[in-house]
Amino acid sequence: MSNLPLLEARTSFSENVDSDVIAVFQDSAKKAITPKGPYGGLVDRLRKVEAFAAKHGTVQFIRFGGKAPADNVLLLGLGQGTELSEEKIRAAGGHAWAKLSVEKVKSLVIHVDSLSEVKGAHSSLTPLRCIRALAEGLILSSYQFTKYQAKSQSEGKSDGKPNDRLAILSSSSEDSLPLRIVFLTQDKGLKAQLDAQLAQVQAMGEAVWVTRDWSNQPSNYGTPVYFANEAKRLAKENGLKYKVLTELDAIREKMGLFIGVGQGAERESRFVIVEYTPKNSKNSKNLSKNLKTIALVGKGVTFDSGGISIKPSARMEDMKHDMTGAATVMGAMMLASKWEVQNRVIGIMAFTENMPDGDAIQPGNVLVSRNGKTVEIINTDAEGRLILADALDYAQDYKPDAVIDIATLTGAVSVALGKQCCAVLGNEESLIEALRRAGESNGEKIWQLPLFDEYFEDLKSDYADMKNSANDSNGGTIRGAIFLKQFIRKNTPWAHLDIAAMAYNVSHLSYFPKKGASGAYVRTLAQFIADF
């Protein structure tokens, strides 16, 4: 992966940089408005020859050969200020990054004062919010996953095992562009505010990158034990408590569904718990009355073959992403800690593989869940709901004020909603609405689907308390959620996010990678935790 760019605010800057970046708006006639500063004349000349109209998302990169304040300048079109939004600015940041990367720019200065002329349609769209959104767009766009692209495979010795070969695989630092982004303003008061905002954006970048790295990890390296160890390392770095349950521990906890899914895999499963408590509450015997507990539960199937109900071979390589729910939980936990939110958060990640060998569960088997309910297995590829059921039951032992599970649960969600949003289902409207608001503020769309109790009629079994799947494809996303609802205790607010469509290959958003993990909903969950 590339190096995370360093964001910093300055009131003066005299060092040589590869490129300046100037925001340019349109007037009511949809022509570029002349920005203040040394590049105003340049924009005027381009406008006269109709070479740059500052339409939203357009960029103009000009080389000066060292004869200007910077070697190059990138003019970033933002369109008309009255039509601007934070999401549009994030998208513009993504377009800017794409061009800067092609031009191999390694350092740049954002001239913040060029954003001061914004006249947004909403009073909340201040220059400060514009700058933050632009920083988010740039840093979210900068991610690359090149960990397994070898500089040289001739160095070192290896017996061919993946963990040995890992030592001679490395990322190419030449592609990590740019490395430094300076936000320059003459306003000292704005600079002080920028320092705080950019620190939050930097933390967001780190958390989203961890989620993307985990989700992109090939399953021969990204095993349940690997992620358990990585979670421990990240927990220590971020001041989180950490606990791991081995398969034997899970058996003692009577997690029959979680253990059942992984019993066909040679690699052992792991059940990981990380906990964040605000610093001012850690030494208190009784947590503040205003302090709420939120439990995040993530599906972590590190590879999903479908088990005995094996998947078609086409695109099966993408099933390494079936642990993105757990990866999203880890990212959200990191970000909540870095932002020092004032709520307690429990993050639960259930890691396992779903493989078809002689020990694998079979259609027709009956498993016993942690809460004692029995499940007839109809389809072994409906495994995510099984591990989540035991994980949700475990999470409720912490007596949370809200439980949210995050999972790449169903392909059906793609059929229902496409790749524009994730689905949310749950048992409390105020919780669902809070999640939707957090998503909207971060440009991550969430759409509610119904969860009528009548849907459970399709999952009634002749041999157990319920089936894990029905015999047709109707309402697949809703059926997955109604199954999970059977494991939610009375008076526990709960919401389920099915992120299967948004977990990877979200190519239509400029600040998400065109291929691989998106890291979507890390920001949403952290915002929700902060606001809850």
Short mmCIF file of C-alpha atoms in Angstrom, two decimals:
data_model
loop_
_atom_site.label_atom_id
_atom_site.label_comp_id
_atom_site.label_asym_id
_atom_site.label_seq_id
_atom_site.Cartn_x
_atom_site.Cartn_y
_atom_site.Cartn_z
CA MET A 1 0.00 0.00 0.00
CA SER A 2 1.10 3.61 -0.47
CA ASN A 3 2.11 5.92 2.36
CA LEU A 4 -0.67 7.95 3.94
CA PRO A 5 -0.19 11.60 2.90
CA LEU A 6 0.71 14.07 5.64
CA LEU A 7 -1.78 16.91 6.02
CA GLU A 8 -0.69 20.19 7.59
CA ALA A 9 -1.87 23.80 7.79
CA ARG A 10 0.45 26.78 7.34
CA THR A 11 0.18 30.57 7.28
CA SER A 12 3.39 30.88 5.28
CA PHE A 13 5.30 28.47 3.11
CA SER A 14 8.45 29.12 1.09
CA GLU A 15 9.67 25.61 0.30
CA ASN A 16 9.67 24.25 -3.22
CA VAL A 17 6.65 22.12 -4.03
CA ASP A 18 5.64 20.16 -7.09
CA SER A 19 2.27 21.84 -7.52
CA ASP A 20 -0.05 24.53 -6.27
CA VAL A 21 -3.77 23.78 -6.18
CA ILE A 22 -6.27 26.61 -6.76
CA ALA A 23 -10.03 26.25 -6.39
CA VAL A 24 -11.95 28.03 -9.13
CA PHE A 25 -15.69 28.73 -9.05
CA GLN A 26 -18.16 29.55 -11.81
CA ASP A 27 -20.31 32.65 -12.08
CA SER A 28 -24.01 32.67 -12.99
CA ALA A 29 -23.04 32.48 -16.68
CA LYS A 30 -21.07 29.32 -15.92
CA LYS A 31 -17.72 30.94 -16.64
CA ALA A 32 -14.67 30.75 -14.40
CA ILE A 33 -14.43 33.42 -11.71
CA THR A 34 -10.99 35.01 -11.46
CA PRO A 35 -9.41 33.86 -8.18
CA LYS A 36 -7.37 36.22 -6.02
CA GLY A 37 -3.61 35.83 -6.01
CA PRO A 38 -0.89 35.13 -8.59
CA TYR A 39 -2.97 32.79 -10.74
CA GLY A 40 -5.81 35.20 -11.49
CA GLY A 41 -4.31 36.28 -14.81
CA LEU A 42 -3.80 32.67 -15.86
CA VAL A 43 -7.45 31.82 -15.21
CA ASP A 44 -8.49 34.93 -17.18
CA ARG A 45 -6.47 33.84 -20.22
CA LEU A 46 -7.85 30.30 -20.09
CA ARG A 47 -11.39 31.63 -19.81
CA LYS A 48 -10.97 33.88 -22.84
CA VAL A 49 -9.88 30.99 -25.04
CA GLU A 50 -12.57 28.76 -23.45
CA ALA A 51 -9.94 26.29 -22.23
CA PHE A 52 -11.20 26.15 -18.64
CA ALA A 53 -14.71 27.00 -17.46
CA ALA A 54 -14.34 25.66 -13.87
CA LYS A 55 -17.16 23.14 -14.27
CA HIS A 56 -17.46 20.97 -11.17
CA GLY A 57 -14.87 18.19 -11.09
CA THR A 58 -12.83 19.46 -14.04
CA VAL A 59 -9.10 20.01 -13.65
CA GLN A 60 -6.47 21.92 -15.62
CA PHE A 61 -2.84 21.01 -14.92
CA ILE A 62 -0.22 23.46 -16.19
CA ARG A 63 3.56 23.07 -16.04
CA PHE A 64 5.76 26.13 -15.53
CA GLY A 65 9.24 24.59 -15.56
CA GLY A 66 10.22 26.27 -12.29
CA LYS A 67 9.29 29.82 -13.37
CA ALA A 68 6.34 30.23 -10.97
CA PRO A 69 5.84 29.87 -7.20
CA ALA A 70 5.50 26.14 -7.87
CA ASP A 71 6.69 23.94 -10.70
CA ASN A 72 3.07 23.35 -11.70
CA VAL A 73 -0.44 24.47 -10.86
CA LEU A 74 -3.65 22.46 -10.80
CA LEU A 75 -6.82 24.49 -11.29
CA LEU A 76 -9.73 22.65 -9.68
CA GLY A 77 -13.19 23.48 -10.98
CA LEU A 78 -15.93 23.57 -8.34
CA GLY A 79 -18.81 24.88 -10.42
CA GLN A 80 -21.29 27.38 -8.99
CA GLY A 81 -21.06 27.92 -5.25
CA THR A 82 -24.82 27.86 -4.86
CA GLU A 83 -24.90 24.28 -6.17
CA LEU A 84 -21.97 23.06 -4.09
CA SER A 85 -22.14 20.52 -1.26
CA GLU A 86 -19.57 18.77 0.91
CA GLU A 87 -20.02 15.58 -1.08
CA LYS A 88 -19.39 17.41 -4.34
CA ILE A 89 -16.19 18.85 -2.88
CA ARG A 90 -15.05 15.37 -1.80
CA ALA A 91 -15.69 14.18 -5.33
CA ALA A 92 -13.72 17.13 -6.72
CA GLY A 93 -10.85 16.15 -4.43
CA GLY A 94 -10.96 12.69 -5.97
CA HIS A 95 -10.74 14.10 -9.48
CA ALA A 96 -7.83 16.33 -8.43
CA TRP A 97 -5.96 13.37 -6.96
CA ALA A 98 -6.40 11.33 -10.11
CA LYS A 99 -4.67 14.04 -12.14
CA LEU A 100 -1.96 14.69 -9.54
CA SER A 101 -1.15 10.99 -9.45
CA VAL A 102 -0.84 10.77 -13.23
CA GLU A 103 1.48 13.79 -13.17
CA LYS A 104 3.53 12.16 -10.36
CA VAL A 105 3.17 15.09 -8.00
CA LYS A 106 4.72 14.33 -4.61
CA SER A 107 4.01 17.55 -2.73
CA LEU A 108 1.39 20.22 -3.13
CA VAL A 109 0.03 23.38 -1.57
CA ILE A 110 -3.72 23.96 -1.39
CA HIS A 111 -4.38 27.69 -1.47
CA VAL A 112 -7.17 27.73 1.07
CA ASP A 113 -8.09 31.37 0.54
CA SER A 114 -9.26 30.47 -2.97
CA LEU A 115 -12.16 28.71 -1.25
CA SER A 116 -13.18 31.80 0.71
CA GLU A 117 -15.47 33.00 -2.07
CA VAL A 118 -17.79 30.04 -1.75
CA LYS A 119 -21.47 31.00 -1.55
CA GLY A 120 -23.18 27.75 -0.75
CA ALA A 121 -26.82 26.92 -0.99
CA HIS A 122 -26.74 26.02 2.70
CA SER A 123 -25.48 28.28 5.46
CA SER A 124 -23.51 25.35 6.95
CA LEU A 125 -21.22 25.22 3.90
CA THR A 126 -18.49 27.46 5.30
CA PRO A 127 -14.95 27.72 3.89
CA LEU A 128 -13.78 25.53 6.79
CA ARG A 129 -16.23 22.76 5.90
CA CYS A 130 -15.23 23.08 2.26
CA ILE A 131 -11.57 22.65 3.15
CA ARG A 132 -12.27 19.61 5.31
CA ALA A 133 -14.31 17.97 2.57
CA LEU A 134 -11.54 18.64 0.05
CA ALA A 135 -8.98 17.12 2.44
CA GLU A 136 -11.21 14.05 2.83
CA GLY A 137 -11.53 13.66 -0.92
CA LEU A 138 -7.78 13.87 -1.39
CA ILE A 139 -6.79 11.48 1.38
CA LEU A 140 -9.51 8.93 0.57
CA SER A 141 -8.36 8.95 -3.07
CA SER A 142 -4.69 8.42 -2.24
CA TYR A 143 -4.99 4.76 -1.20
CA GLN A 144 -3.24 1.99 -3.11
CA PHE A 145 -2.86 -1.68 -2.27
CA THR A 146 0.49 -2.78 -3.70
CA LYS A 147 1.67 -4.95 -0.83
CA TYR A 148 2.02 -8.05 -2.97
CA GLN A 149 3.63 -6.43 -5.97
CA ALA A 150 7.25 -7.47 -5.60
CA LYS A 151 10.11 -5.07 -6.30
CA SER A 152 12.35 -8.06 -6.67
CA GLN A 153 11.49 -11.67 -6.10
CA SER A 154 15.08 -12.75 -6.56
CA GLU A 155 16.18 -11.44 -3.16
CA GLY A 156 15.95 -13.60 -0.09
CA LYS A 157 15.24 -17.26 0.32
CA SER A 158 11.92 -18.95 0.64
CA ASP A 159 10.55 -22.47 0.79
CA GLY A 160 7.49 -21.28 -1.11
CA LYS A 161 5.17 -20.93 1.87
CA PRO A 162 3.11 -17.73 1.84
CA ASN A 163 4.38 -16.41 5.17
CA ASP A 164 8.01 -16.90 4.09
CA ARG A 165 7.53 -15.26 0.72
CA LEU A 166 5.88 -12.29 2.39
CA ALA A 167 9.30 -11.06 3.49
CA ILE A 168 10.41 -10.42 -0.10
CA LEU A 169 7.23 -8.70 -1.19
CA SER A 170 6.99 -4.96 -0.68
CA SER A 171 5.16 -1.91 -1.87
CA SER A 172 6.65 0.45 -4.38
CA SER A 173 7.21 3.80 -2.69
CA GLU A 174 7.62 5.49 -6.09
CA ASP A 175 3.87 5.11 -6.61
CA SER A 176 2.93 6.68 -3.28
CA LEU A 177 1.95 10.12 -4.57
CA PRO A 178 1.91 12.74 -3.24
CA LEU A 179 3.38 12.45 0.25
CA ARG A 180 2.73 15.94 1.59
CA ILE A 181 -0.30 18.23 1.36
CA VAL A 182 0.00 21.75 2.81
CA PHE A 183 -3.12 23.87 3.35
CA LEU A 184 -1.99 27.48 3.10
CA THR A 185 -3.99 30.41 4.49
CA GLN A 186 -3.18 33.96 5.54
CA ASP A 187 -5.86 33.80 8.26
CA LYS A 188 -4.23 32.73 11.55
CA GLY A 189 -7.62 32.09 13.15
CA LEU A 190 -8.61 29.81 10.28
CA LYS A 191 -5.25 28.07 10.50
CA ALA A 192 -5.90 27.17 14.15
CA GLN A 193 -9.26 25.67 13.20
CA LEU A 194 -7.66 23.84 10.30
CA ASP A 195 -5.14 22.18 12.59
CA ALA A 196 -7.96 20.46 14.48
CA GLN A 197 -9.91 19.57 11.34
CA LEU A 198 -6.93 18.14 9.47
CA ALA A 199 -5.96 16.03 12.50
CA GLN A 200 -9.43 14.48 12.36
CA VAL A 201 -9.16 13.89 8.62
CA GLN A 202 -5.72 12.32 9.04
CA ALA A 203 -7.15 9.96 11.66
CA MET A 204 -10.04 9.15 9.34
CA GLY A 205 -7.60 8.30 6.56
CA GLU A 206 -5.67 5.91 8.80
CA ALA A 207 -8.83 4.12 9.93
CA VAL A 208 -10.30 3.77 6.43
CA TRP A 209 -6.97 2.51 5.10
CA VAL A 210 -6.84 -0.21 7.75
CA THR A 211 -10.33 -1.33 6.72
CA ARG A 212 -9.32 -1.36 3.05
CA ASP A 213 -6.07 -3.19 3.78
CA TRP A 214 -7.86 -5.88 5.78
CA SER A 215 -10.56 -6.37 3.16
CA ASN A 216 -8.02 -6.52 0.31
CA GLN A 217 -5.82 -9.03 2.11
CA PRO A 218 -5.73 -12.34 0.17
CA SER A 219 -7.07 -15.15 2.28
CA ASN A 220 -3.86 -17.20 2.28
CA TYR A 221 -2.32 -14.36 4.31
CA GLY A 222 -5.47 -12.90 5.84
CA THR A 223 -6.47 -15.82 8.04
CA PRO A 224 -8.59 -15.58 11.19
CA VAL A 225 -5.45 -15.84 13.33
CA TYR A 226 -3.74 -13.11 11.28
CA PHE A 227 -6.62 -10.69 11.80
CA ALA A 228 -6.84 -11.53 15.49
CA ASN A 229 -3.14 -10.66 15.84
CA GLU A 230 -3.54 -7.48 13.79
CA ALA A 231 -6.52 -6.45 15.92
CA LYS A 232 -4.39 -6.91 19.02
CA ARG A 233 -1.61 -4.74 17.59
CA LEU A 234 -4.00 -1.99 16.54
CA ALA A 235 -5.83 -2.14 19.87
CA LYS A 236 -2.57 -1.51 21.72
CA GLU A 237 -1.67 1.37 19.39
CA ASN A 238 -5.07 3.00 19.87
CA GLY A 239 -5.59 2.47 23.59
CA LEU A 240 -8.27 -0.18 23.24
CA LYS A 241 -8.85 -3.19 25.46
CA TYR A 242 -8.46 -6.49 23.66
CA LYS A 243 -9.71 -10.02 24.14
CA VAL A 244 -9.68 -13.04 21.86
CA LEU A 245 -11.62 -16.29 22.05
CA THR A 246 -10.09 -19.38 20.48
CA GLU A 247 -12.26 -22.15 19.05
CA LEU A 248 -12.07 -23.92 22.41
CA ASP A 249 -13.22 -20.75 24.15
CA ALA A 250 -16.07 -20.41 21.66
CA ILE A 251 -17.12 -23.99 22.35
CA ARG A 252 -17.17 -23.19 26.06
CA GLU A 253 -19.35 -20.20 25.23
CA LYS A 254 -21.69 -22.62 23.41
CA MET A 255 -21.37 -20.74 20.12
CA GLY A 256 -22.65 -23.64 18.07
CA LEU A 257 -23.44 -21.55 14.99
CA PHE A 258 -20.09 -19.75 14.88
CA ILE A 259 -18.15 -22.99 15.39
CA GLY A 260 -20.34 -24.82 12.87
CA VAL A 261 -19.48 -22.44 10.02
CA GLY A 262 -15.74 -22.88 10.49
CA GLN A 263 -15.60 -26.60 11.16
CA GLY A 264 -14.90 -27.40 7.50
CA ALA A 265 -11.78 -25.21 7.47
CA GLU A 266 -8.28 -26.27 8.45
CA ARG A 267 -7.45 -22.77 9.74
CA GLU A 268 -8.85 -22.06 13.20
CA SER A 269 -11.52 -19.45 13.82
CA ARG A 270 -11.07 -16.50 16.16
CA PHE A 271 -13.61 -14.34 18.00
CA VAL A 272 -12.17 -10.91 18.79
CA ILE A 273 -13.44 -8.24 21.20
CA VAL A 274 -11.99 -4.73 21.40
CA GLU A 275 -13.32 -2.07 23.75
CA TYR A 276 -13.04 1.72 23.84
CA THR A 277 -13.89 3.77 26.92
CA PRO A 278 -13.38 7.55 27.07
CA LYS A 279 -10.29 8.54 29.04
CA ASN A 280 -12.22 10.54 31.64
CA SER A 281 -14.33 7.47 32.46
CA LYS A 282 -11.67 4.75 32.65
CA ASN A 283 -10.89 5.29 36.32
CA SER A 284 -14.48 5.63 37.41
CA LYS A 285 -16.11 2.65 39.09
CA ASN A 286 -19.45 3.79 37.77
CA LEU A 287 -19.51 5.08 34.22
CA SER A 288 -21.11 8.47 33.66
CA LYS A 289 -24.89 8.37 33.43
CA ASN A 290 -24.60 10.20 30.13
CA LEU A 291 -22.11 7.68 28.79
CA LYS A 292 -23.81 5.23 26.43
CA THR A 293 -22.56 1.84 25.31
CA ILE A 294 -22.65 0.95 21.63
CA ALA A 295 -21.83 -2.54 20.37
CA LEU A 296 -20.55 -3.00 16.82
CA VAL A 297 -20.62 -6.57 15.47
CA GLY A 298 -18.80 -7.48 12.26
CA LYS A 299 -18.95 -10.51 10.01
CA GLY A 300 -15.41 -11.74 9.37
CA VAL A 301 -15.54 -14.64 6.91
CA THR A 302 -11.98 -14.45 5.58
CA PHE A 303 -12.91 -16.61 2.62
CA ASP A 304 -16.37 -17.81 1.67
CA SER A 305 -16.42 -20.76 -0.72
CA GLY A 306 -20.08 -21.35 0.11
CA GLY A 307 -19.20 -24.55 1.93
CA ILE A 308 -21.00 -27.69 0.75
CA SER A 309 -23.43 -25.36 -1.09
CA ILE A 310 -20.42 -24.19 -3.07
CA LYS A 311 -20.51 -20.94 -5.02
CA PRO A 312 -20.05 -20.68 -8.80
CA SER A 313 -16.41 -20.15 -9.77
CA ALA A 314 -16.98 -16.77 -11.46
CA ARG A 315 -15.72 -13.94 -9.24
CA MET A 316 -15.13 -16.28 -6.32
CA GLU A 317 -11.81 -14.49 -5.79
CA ASP A 318 -13.82 -11.56 -4.45
CA MET A 319 -14.93 -13.70 -1.52
CA LYS A 320 -11.81 -12.56 0.35
CA HIS A 321 -13.91 -9.41 0.91
CA ASP A 322 -16.50 -11.37 2.91
CA MET A 323 -14.81 -10.19 6.10
CA THR A 324 -15.36 -6.50 5.31
CA GLY A 325 -17.94 -6.16 8.08
CA ALA A 326 -15.29 -7.03 10.66
CA ALA A 327 -12.78 -4.78 8.89
CA THR A 328 -15.28 -1.92 9.07
CA VAL A 329 -15.75 -2.49 12.79
CA MET A 330 -11.98 -2.29 13.36
CA GLY A 331 -11.74 0.93 11.37
CA ALA A 332 -14.66 2.48 13.24
CA MET A 333 -13.16 1.47 16.60
CA MET A 334 -9.85 3.08 15.66
CA LEU A 335 -11.52 6.27 14.51
CA ALA A 336 -13.73 6.52 17.60
CA SER A 337 -10.61 6.26 19.74
CA LYS A 338 -8.64 8.81 17.70
CA TRP A 339 -11.58 11.23 17.79
CA GLU A 340 -11.95 10.61 21.55
CA VAL A 341 -15.71 10.19 21.34
CA GLN A 342 -17.63 10.37 24.58
CA ASN A 343 -19.34 7.00 24.41
CA ARG A 344 -18.21 3.50 25.28
CA VAL A 345 -17.87 1.20 22.26
CA ILE A 346 -17.58 -2.58 22.10
CA GLY A 347 -16.28 -3.97 18.81
CA ILE A 348 -16.85 -7.67 18.11
CA MET A 349 -15.30 -9.38 15.08
CA ALA A 350 -16.07 -13.02 14.31
CA PHE A 351 -13.36 -14.43 12.01
CA THR A 352 -13.71 -17.78 10.30
CA GLU A 353 -13.52 -19.52 6.90
CA ASN A 354 -16.38 -21.26 5.14
CA MET A 355 -14.85 -24.28 3.40
CA PRO A 356 -16.18 -27.62 2.08
CA ASP A 357 -14.30 -30.57 3.52
CA GLY A 358 -15.32 -33.81 5.24
CA ASP A 359 -16.01 -32.01 8.52
CA ALA A 360 -18.08 -29.20 7.00
CA ILE A 361 -21.69 -28.73 8.03
CA GLN A 362 -24.20 -30.13 5.57
CA PRO A 363 -27.66 -29.05 4.43
CA GLY A 364 -30.16 -30.68 6.77
CA ASN A 365 -27.87 -30.43 9.82
CA VAL A 366 -29.25 -28.82 12.98
CA LEU A 367 -27.01 -26.50 15.03
CA VAL A 368 -27.58 -25.03 18.49
CA SER A 369 -26.92 -21.33 18.96
CA ARG A 370 -25.43 -19.61 22.00
CA ASN A 371 -28.88 -18.50 23.16
CA GLY A 372 -30.22 -22.05 22.87
CA LYS A 373 -32.28 -21.69 19.70
CA THR A 374 -31.81 -24.39 17.08
CA VAL A 375 -31.21 -23.79 13.38
CA GLU A 376 -31.74 -26.19 10.49
CA ILE A 377 -29.14 -25.60 7.79
CA ILE A 378 -30.76 -25.32 4.38
CA ASN A 379 -27.90 -23.58 2.59
CA THR A 380 -24.32 -23.56 3.91
CA ASP A 381 -23.69 -20.40 1.87
CA ALA A 382 -26.05 -18.53 4.20
CA GLU A 383 -23.30 -18.65 6.81
CA GLY A 384 -22.85 -14.98 7.71
CA ARG A 385 -26.10 -14.85 9.64
CA LEU A 386 -25.01 -17.89 11.64
CA ILE A 387 -21.80 -16.37 12.97
CA LEU A 388 -23.53 -13.02 13.53
CA ALA A 389 -26.30 -14.66 15.55
CA ASP A 390 -23.85 -15.94 18.18
CA ALA A 391 -21.85 -12.70 18.03
CA LEU A 392 -24.97 -10.59 18.56
CA ASP A 393 -25.97 -12.70 21.54
CA TYR A 394 -22.49 -12.29 23.02
CA ALA A 395 -22.57 -8.52 22.43
CA GLN A 396 -25.81 -8.14 24.35
CA ASP A 397 -24.10 -9.41 27.50
CA TYR A 398 -22.52 -5.93 27.70
CA LYS A 399 -26.02 -4.43 28.06
CA PRO A 400 -25.51 -1.97 25.21
CA ASP A 401 -27.77 0.99 24.52
CA ALA A 402 -27.57 0.10 20.83
CA VAL A 403 -26.28 -2.83 18.78
CA ILE A 404 -25.29 -2.47 15.14
CA ASP A 405 -24.09 -5.35 13.02
CA ILE A 406 -22.22 -4.76 9.77
CA ALA A 407 -21.94 -7.49 7.18
CA THR A 408 -21.53 -8.40 3.53
CA LEU A 409 -24.56 -10.55 4.15
CA THR A 410 -26.49 -11.01 0.91
CA GLY A 411 -26.03 -10.72 -2.81
CA ALA A 412 -29.72 -9.85 -2.86
CA VAL A 413 -28.98 -6.35 -1.56
CA SER A 414 -27.22 -5.59 -4.85
CA VAL A 415 -30.33 -6.65 -6.75
CA ALA A 416 -32.53 -4.48 -4.54
CA LEU A 417 -30.42 -1.33 -4.26
CA GLY A 418 -27.54 -1.52 -6.72
CA LYS A 419 -24.18 0.01 -5.84
CA GLN A 420 -25.39 3.37 -4.59
CA CYS A 421 -26.17 2.61 -0.95
CA CYS A 422 -26.30 -0.06 1.71
CA ALA A 423 -29.44 -1.44 3.33
CA VAL A 424 -30.43 -0.88 6.93
CA LEU A 425 -33.02 -2.90 8.81
CA GLY A 426 -33.76 -2.90 12.51
CA ASN A 427 -36.20 -2.68 15.38
CA GLU A 428 -36.03 1.02 16.32
CA GLU A 429 -36.72 3.90 13.95
CA SER A 430 -34.74 6.49 15.93
CA LEU A 431 -31.60 4.35 15.72
CA ILE A 432 -32.05 3.81 11.99
CA GLU A 433 -32.61 7.52 11.45
CA ALA A 434 -29.46 8.39 13.42
CA LEU A 435 -27.45 6.06 11.19
CA ARG A 436 -28.95 7.59 8.07
CA ARG A 437 -28.07 11.11 9.25
CA ALA A 438 -24.49 10.08 9.97
CA GLY A 439 -24.26 8.48 6.55
CA GLU A 440 -25.70 11.52 4.80
CA SER A 441 -23.17 13.85 6.43
CA ASN A 442 -20.37 11.65 5.10
CA GLY A 443 -21.74 11.06 1.62
CA GLU A 444 -22.46 7.39 2.43
CA LYS A 445 -26.06 6.57 1.56
CA ILE A 446 -28.20 4.21 3.65
CA TRP A 447 -31.68 2.99 2.67
CA GLN A 448 -34.16 1.32 4.97
CA LEU A 449 -35.89 -1.92 4.00
CA PRO A 450 -38.95 -3.31 5.84
CA LEU A 451 -38.64 -5.91 8.57
CA PHE A 452 -42.16 -7.13 9.20
CA ASP A 453 -42.40 -10.14 11.51
CA GLU A 454 -44.39 -11.96 8.83
CA TYR A 455 -41.17 -12.45 6.89
CA PHE A 456 -40.11 -15.00 9.50
CA GLU A 457 -42.85 -17.35 8.27
CA ASP A 458 -40.50 -18.22 5.39
CA LEU A 459 -37.84 -19.42 7.83
CA LYS A 460 -39.92 -21.72 10.01
CA SER A 461 -38.54 -25.26 10.15
CA ASP A 462 -40.19 -28.64 10.60
CA TYR A 463 -37.17 -29.91 12.54
CA ALA A 464 -35.73 -26.91 14.44
CA ASP A 465 -36.71 -23.49 15.73
CA MET A 466 -35.85 -21.95 12.36
CA LYS A 467 -34.07 -22.45 9.05
CA ASN A 468 -31.08 -20.38 7.99
CA SER A 469 -32.48 -19.91 4.49
CA ALA A 470 -35.64 -20.38 2.46
CA ASN A 471 -35.99 -22.37 -0.75
CA ASP A 472 -36.42 -19.42 -3.09
CA SER A 473 -34.70 -16.11 -3.70
CA ASN A 474 -37.50 -13.78 -2.65
CA GLY A 475 -36.59 -10.98 -0.22
CA GLY A 476 -33.14 -12.35 0.48
CA THR A 477 -31.82 -9.28 2.30
CA ILE A 478 -34.92 -9.04 4.48
CA ARG A 479 -34.83 -12.74 5.31
CA GLY A 480 -31.22 -12.45 6.42
CA ALA A 481 -32.15 -9.60 8.75
CA ILE A 482 -35.30 -11.29 10.11
CA PHE A 483 -33.14 -14.29 10.98
CA LEU A 484 -30.80 -12.05 12.97
CA LYS A 485 -33.73 -10.41 14.72
CA GLN A 486 -34.53 -13.75 16.40
CA PHE A 487 -31.34 -13.33 18.42
CA ILE A 488 -32.02 -9.78 19.63
CA ARG A 489 -33.23 -9.61 23.20
CA LYS A 490 -36.30 -7.70 24.27
CA ASN A 491 -35.82 -3.91 24.54
CA THR A 492 -32.41 -3.95 22.85
CA PRO A 493 -32.24 -1.32 20.06
CA TRP A 494 -30.64 -2.99 17.04
CA ALA A 495 -29.82 -2.17 13.43
CA HIS A 496 -28.35 -4.32 10.67
CA LEU A 497 -26.26 -2.85 7.84
CA ASP A 498 -25.96 -5.06 4.76
CA ILE A 499 -22.94 -3.57 2.98
CA ALA A 500 -22.40 -6.33 0.42
CA ALA A 501 -22.90 -4.04 -2.57
CA MET A 502 -20.74 -1.22 -1.18
CA ALA A 503 -17.83 -3.18 0.28
CA TYR A 504 -15.70 -3.30 -2.86
CA ASN A 505 -15.50 -2.17 -6.50
CA VAL A 506 -17.41 1.06 -5.87
CA SER A 507 -16.02 2.65 -9.01
CA HIS A 508 -18.55 5.44 -9.49
CA LEU A 509 -17.24 7.53 -6.57
CA SER A 510 -14.06 9.38 -7.48
CA TYR A 511 -12.54 9.11 -4.00
CA PHE A 512 -12.98 5.33 -3.72
CA PRO A 513 -10.58 2.88 -5.40
CA LYS A 514 -11.81 1.67 -8.77
CA LYS A 515 -11.05 -1.91 -7.75
CA GLY A 516 -10.95 -3.58 -4.37
CA ALA A 517 -12.14 -2.51 -0.94
CA SER A 518 -13.97 0.81 -0.54
CA GLY A 519 -13.73 1.32 3.23
CA ALA A 520 -17.29 2.65 3.13
CA TYR A 521 -19.22 3.25 6.38
CA VAL A 522 -16.19 3.55 8.66
CA ARG A 523 -16.77 7.31 8.71
CA THR A 524 -20.51 6.87 9.12
CA LEU A 525 -20.17 4.57 12.12
CA ALA A 526 -17.61 6.79 13.83
CA GLN A 527 -19.86 9.82 13.28
CA PHE A 528 -22.83 7.89 14.65
CA ILE A 529 -20.85 6.89 17.75
CA ALA A 530 -19.76 10.49 18.33
CA ASP A 531 -23.31 11.84 17.97
CA PHE A 532 -25.24 9.07 19.76
#
